[in-house]
Coordinates of N, CA and C in Angstrom, one line a residue:
X1292 N 158.9 88.6 -11.8 CA 160.3 88.7 -12.1 C 160.9 87.3 -12.3
X1293 N 160.3 86.3 -11.6 CA 160.9 84.9 -11.8 C 160.6 84.4 -13.3
X1294 N 159.4 84.7 -13.8 CA 159.1 84.3 -15.1 C 160.0 85.0 -16.1
X1295 N 160.3 86.3 -15.9 CA 161.1 87.0 -16.8 C 162.5 86.5 -16.8
X1296 N 163.0 86.2 -15.6 CA 164.4 85.6 -15.5 C 164.5 84.3 -16.2
X1297 N 163.4 83.5 -16.0 CA 163.4 82.2 -16.7 C 163.4 82.4 -18.2
X1298 N 162.6 83.3 -18.7 CA 162.5 83.6 -20.1 C 163.9 84.0 -20.6
X1299 N 164.6 84.9 -19.9 CA 165.9 85.3 -20.4 C 166.9 84.2 -20.4
X1300 N 166.8 83.2 -19.5 CA 167.6 82.0 -19.5 C 167.3 81.0 -20.6
X1301 N 166.0 80.8 -20.8 CA 165.6 79.7 -21.7 C 165.3 80.0 -23.1
X1302 N 164.7 81.1 -23.4 CA 164.2 81.4 -24.7 C 165.3 81.7 -25.7
X1303 N 166.4 82.4 -25.4 CA 167.4 82.6 -26.4 C 168.1 81.3 -26.9
X1304 N 168.4 80.4 -25.9 CA 169.0 79.1 -26.2 C 168.1 78.3 -27.1
X1305 N 166.8 78.2 -26.8 CA 165.9 77.5 -27.6 C 165.7 78.0 -29.0
X1306 N 165.6 79.4 -29.1 CA 165.5 80.0 -30.4 C 166.8 79.7 -31.3
X1307 N 167.9 79.8 -30.7 CA 169.2 79.5 -31.4 C 169.3 78.1 -31.8
X1308 N 168.8 77.2 -31.0 CA 168.7 75.7 -31.3 C 167.8 75.5 -32.5
X1309 N 166.7 76.1 -32.5 CA 165.7 75.9 -33.7 C 166.3 76.6 -34.9
X1310 N 167.0 77.8 -34.7 CA 167.6 78.5 -35.9 C 168.6 77.6 -36.5
X1311 N 169.5 76.9 -35.7 CA 170.5 76.0 -36.3 C 169.9 74.8 -37.0
X1312 N 168.8 74.3 -36.4 CA 168.1 73.2 -37.1 C 167.6 73.5 -38.4
X1313 N 167.2 74.8 -38.6 CA 166.6 75.2 -39.9 C 167.6 76.0 -40.8
X1314 N 168.9 76.0 -40.4 CA 169.9 76.7 -41.1 C 169.8 78.2 -41.2
X1315 N 169.3 78.8 -40.1 CA 169.0 80.3 -40.1 C 170.0 80.9 -39.1
X1316 N 170.3 82.2 -39.4 CA 171.2 83.0 -38.5 C 170.4 84.1 -37.8
X1317 N 170.5 84.1 -36.5 CA 169.9 85.2 -35.7 C 171.0 86.1 -35.3
X1318 N 170.8 87.4 -35.4 CA 171.9 88.3 -35.0 C 171.8 88.7 -33.6
X1319 N 170.6 88.8 -33.1 CA 170.4 89.2 -31.7 C 169.0 88.8 -31.2
X1320 N 168.9 88.5 -29.9 CA 167.7 88.1 -29.3 C 167.4 89.0 -28.1
X1321 N 166.2 89.5 -28.0 CA 165.8 90.3 -26.9 C 164.5 89.7 -26.3
X1322 N 164.4 89.8 -25.0 CA 163.2 89.4 -24.3 C 162.5 90.7 -23.8
X1323 N 161.3 90.8 -24.1 CA 160.5 92.0 -23.8 C 159.2 91.7 -23.1
X1324 N 158.6 92.8 -22.6 CA 157.3 92.7 -22.0 C 156.3 93.3 -23.0
X1325 N 155.9 92.5 -23.9 CA 155.0 93.0 -25.0 C 153.6 92.6 -24.6
X1326 N 152.6 93.5 -24.8 CA 151.2 93.1 -24.5 C 150.5 92.6 -25.7
X1327 N 150.9 93.1 -26.9 CA 150.1 92.7 -28.1 C 150.8 91.7 -29.1
X1328 N 152.0 91.3 -28.7 CA 152.8 90.5 -29.6 C 153.5 89.4 -28.8
X1329 N 153.6 88.2 -29.5 CA 154.4 87.1 -28.9 C 155.9 87.3 -29.3
X1330 N 156.1 87.9 -30.5 CA 157.5 88.1 -30.9 C 157.5 89.0 -32.1
X1331 N 158.7 89.3 -32.6 CA 158.9 90.1 -33.8 C 160.2 89.8 -34.3
X1332 N 160.4 90.0 -35.7 CA 161.6 89.8 -36.3 C 162.0 91.0 -37.2
X1333 N 163.2 91.5 -37.1 CA 163.6 92.6 -37.9 C 164.4 92.1 -39.1
X1334 N 164.5 93.0 -40.1 CA 165.3 92.7 -41.3 C 166.7 92.3 -41.0
X1335 N 167.2 92.9 -39.9 CA 168.6 92.6 -39.5 C 168.9 91.3 -38.8
X1336 N 167.8 90.5 -38.6 CA 167.9 89.2 -37.9 C 167.8 89.3 -36.4
X1337 N 167.3 90.5 -35.9 CA 167.1 90.7 -34.5 C 165.7 90.2 -34.2
X1338 N 165.6 89.2 -33.3 CA 164.3 88.7 -32.9 C 164.0 89.1 -31.5
X1339 N 162.8 89.6 -31.3 CA 162.3 90.0 -29.9 C 161.3 89.0 -29.5
X1340 N 161.3 88.5 -28.3 CA 160.4 87.5 -27.8 C 159.7 88.0 -26.5
X1341 N 158.5 87.7 -26.4 CA 157.7 88.1 -25.2 C 158.0 87.1 -24.1
X1342 N 158.3 87.6 -22.9 CA 158.7 86.7 -21.8 C 157.6 85.7 -21.4
X1343 N 156.3 86.0 -21.8 CA 155.2 85.1 -21.4 C 155.3 83.8 -22.2
X1344 N 156.1 83.7 -23.2 CA 156.3 82.4 -23.9 C 156.6 81.3 -23.0
X1345 N 157.3 81.5 -21.9 CA 157.7 80.4 -21.0 C 156.5 79.9 -20.2
X1346 N 155.4 80.6 -20.3 CA 154.2 80.1 -19.5 C 153.3 79.2 -20.3
X1347 N 153.6 79.0 -21.6 CA 152.8 78.2 -22.4 C 153.4 76.8 -22.7
X1348 N 152.6 75.9 -23.2 CA 153.2 74.6 -23.5 C 154.4 74.7 -24.5
X1349 N 155.3 73.8 -24.3 CA 156.5 73.9 -25.2 C 156.2 73.9 -26.7
X1350 N 155.3 73.1 -27.1 CA 155.0 73.0 -28.5 C 154.4 74.3 -29.0
X1351 N 153.6 75.0 -28.2 CA 153.1 76.3 -28.6 C 154.2 77.3 -28.7
X1352 N 155.0 77.3 -27.6 CA 156.2 78.2 -27.6 C 157.1 78.0 -28.9
X1353 N 157.3 76.7 -29.2 CA 158.2 76.4 -30.3 C 157.5 76.9 -31.6
X1354 N 156.2 76.9 -31.7 CA 155.6 77.4 -32.9 C 155.9 78.9 -33.0
X1355 N 155.7 79.7 -31.9 CA 156.0 81.1 -32.0 C 157.5 81.4 -32.4
X1356 N 158.4 80.6 -31.9 CA 159.8 80.8 -32.2 C 160.0 80.5 -33.7
X1357 N 159.4 79.4 -34.2 CA 159.5 79.0 -35.6 C 158.9 80.1 -36.5
X1358 N 157.7 80.6 -36.0 CA 157.1 81.7 -36.8 C 158.0 82.9 -37.0
X1359 N 158.7 83.3 -35.9 CA 159.6 84.4 -36.1 C 160.8 84.0 -36.9
X1360 N 161.3 82.8 -36.7 CA 162.5 82.4 -37.5 C 162.2 82.4 -39.0
X1361 N 161.0 81.9 -39.4 CA 160.7 81.9 -40.8 C 160.6 83.3 -41.4
X1362 N 160.4 84.3 -40.6 CA 160.5 85.7 -41.1 C 161.9 86.0 -41.6
X1363 N 162.9 85.3 -41.2 CA 164.2 85.5 -41.7 C 164.3 85.0 -43.2
X1364 N 163.4 84.2 -43.6 CA 163.4 83.8 -45.0 C 162.4 84.6 -45.8
X1365 N 161.3 85.0 -45.2 CA 160.2 85.8 -45.8 C 159.7 86.8 -44.8
X1366 N 159.8 88.1 -45.0 CA 159.4 89.0 -44.1 C 158.0 89.5 -44.4
X1367 N 157.1 88.5 -44.5 CA 155.7 88.8 -44.7 C 154.8 87.7 -44.2
X1368 N 153.5 87.7 -44.5 CA 152.6 86.6 -44.1 C 151.9 86.1 -45.3
X1369 N 152.6 86.0 -46.4 CA 152.1 85.5 -47.7 C 151.9 84.0 -47.6
X1370 N 151.1 83.4 -48.6 CA 151.0 82.0 -48.6 C 152.3 81.2 -48.6
X1371 N 153.3 81.8 -49.3 CA 154.7 81.2 -49.4 C 155.3 81.2 -48.0
X1372 N 155.1 82.2 -47.2 CA 155.6 82.3 -45.8 C 154.9 81.2 -45.0
X1373 N 153.6 81.1 -45.1 CA 152.9 80.1 -44.3 C 153.3 78.6 -44.7
X1374 N 153.7 78.4 -45.9 CA 154.1 77.1 -46.4 C 155.5 76.8 -45.7
X1375 N 156.3 77.8 -45.5 CA 157.6 77.6 -44.7 C 157.3 77.2 -43.3
X1376 N 156.3 77.9 -42.7 CA 155.9 77.6 -41.3 C 155.4 76.2 -41.2
X1377 N 154.5 75.9 -42.1 CA 153.9 74.5 -42.1 C 154.9 73.4 -42.2
X1378 N 155.9 73.6 -43.1 CA 157.0 72.6 -43.3 C 157.8 72.5 -42.0
X1379 N 158.1 73.6 -41.3 CA 158.9 73.6 -40.1 C 158.2 73.2 -38.8
X1380 N 156.9 73.4 -38.9 CA 156.0 73.2 -37.7 C 154.7 72.7 -38.1
X1381 N 154.5 71.4 -38.4 CA 153.3 70.9 -39.0 C 152.0 71.1 -38.1
X1382 N 152.2 71.3 -36.8 CA 151.1 71.5 -35.9 C 150.8 72.9 -35.6
X1383 N 151.3 73.8 -36.5 CA 151.2 75.3 -36.3 C 149.7 75.7 -36.1
X1384 N 148.8 75.1 -36.9 CA 147.4 75.5 -36.8 C 146.8 75.3 -35.4
X1385 N 147.2 74.1 -34.8 CA 146.8 73.8 -33.4 C 147.4 74.8 -32.4
X1386 N 148.6 75.2 -32.7 CA 149.3 76.1 -31.8 C 148.6 77.5 -31.9
X1387 N 148.2 77.9 -33.1 CA 147.5 79.2 -33.2 C 146.1 79.2 -32.5
X1388 N 145.5 78.0 -32.6 CA 144.2 77.9 -31.9 C 144.4 78.0 -30.4
X1389 N 145.5 77.3 -29.9 CA 145.8 77.4 -28.5 C 146.0 78.8 -28.0
X1390 N 146.8 79.6 -28.8 CA 147.1 81.0 -28.5 C 145.8 81.8 -28.5
X1391 N 144.9 81.6 -29.4 CA 143.7 82.4 -29.5 C 142.8 82.0 -28.2
X1392 N 142.8 80.8 -27.8 CA 142.0 80.4 -26.7 C 142.5 80.7 -25.3
X1393 N 143.9 80.7 -25.2 CA 144.5 80.8 -23.9 C 145.5 81.9 -23.7
X1394 N 145.9 82.6 -24.8 CA 147.0 83.6 -24.8 C 146.7 84.7 -23.8
X1395 N 145.5 85.2 -23.7 CA 145.2 86.3 -22.8 C 145.3 86.0 -21.4
X1396 N 145.3 84.7 -21.1 CA 145.3 84.3 -19.7 C 146.7 84.4 -19.1
X1397 N 147.7 84.5 -19.9 CA 149.1 84.5 -19.5 C 149.6 85.8 -18.9
X1398 N 150.5 85.8 -18.0 CA 151.1 87.0 -17.5 C 150.4 87.6 -16.4

């Protein structure tokens, strides 16, 4: 419960801070208990985040937040989408490696 409360306190503010930095508008933020996803982004600008994000290093968490935010520009995983992610988060490949190596240990 403490991790979930921390996530509800910290994640929306950080997401909105990054959204403002990239000139993006988020309509709603939800914190969820997802087993198979770190986050999701709807066409309407609603972003859902996994509470476990607060258990990972900040730079990895920020990659996940940027990943979801870039879906506000492109709602796919095309090469053009990954170019947006790379421009916003140059260390994204390292963060993806960290998630593959350690993600299942969280929660």
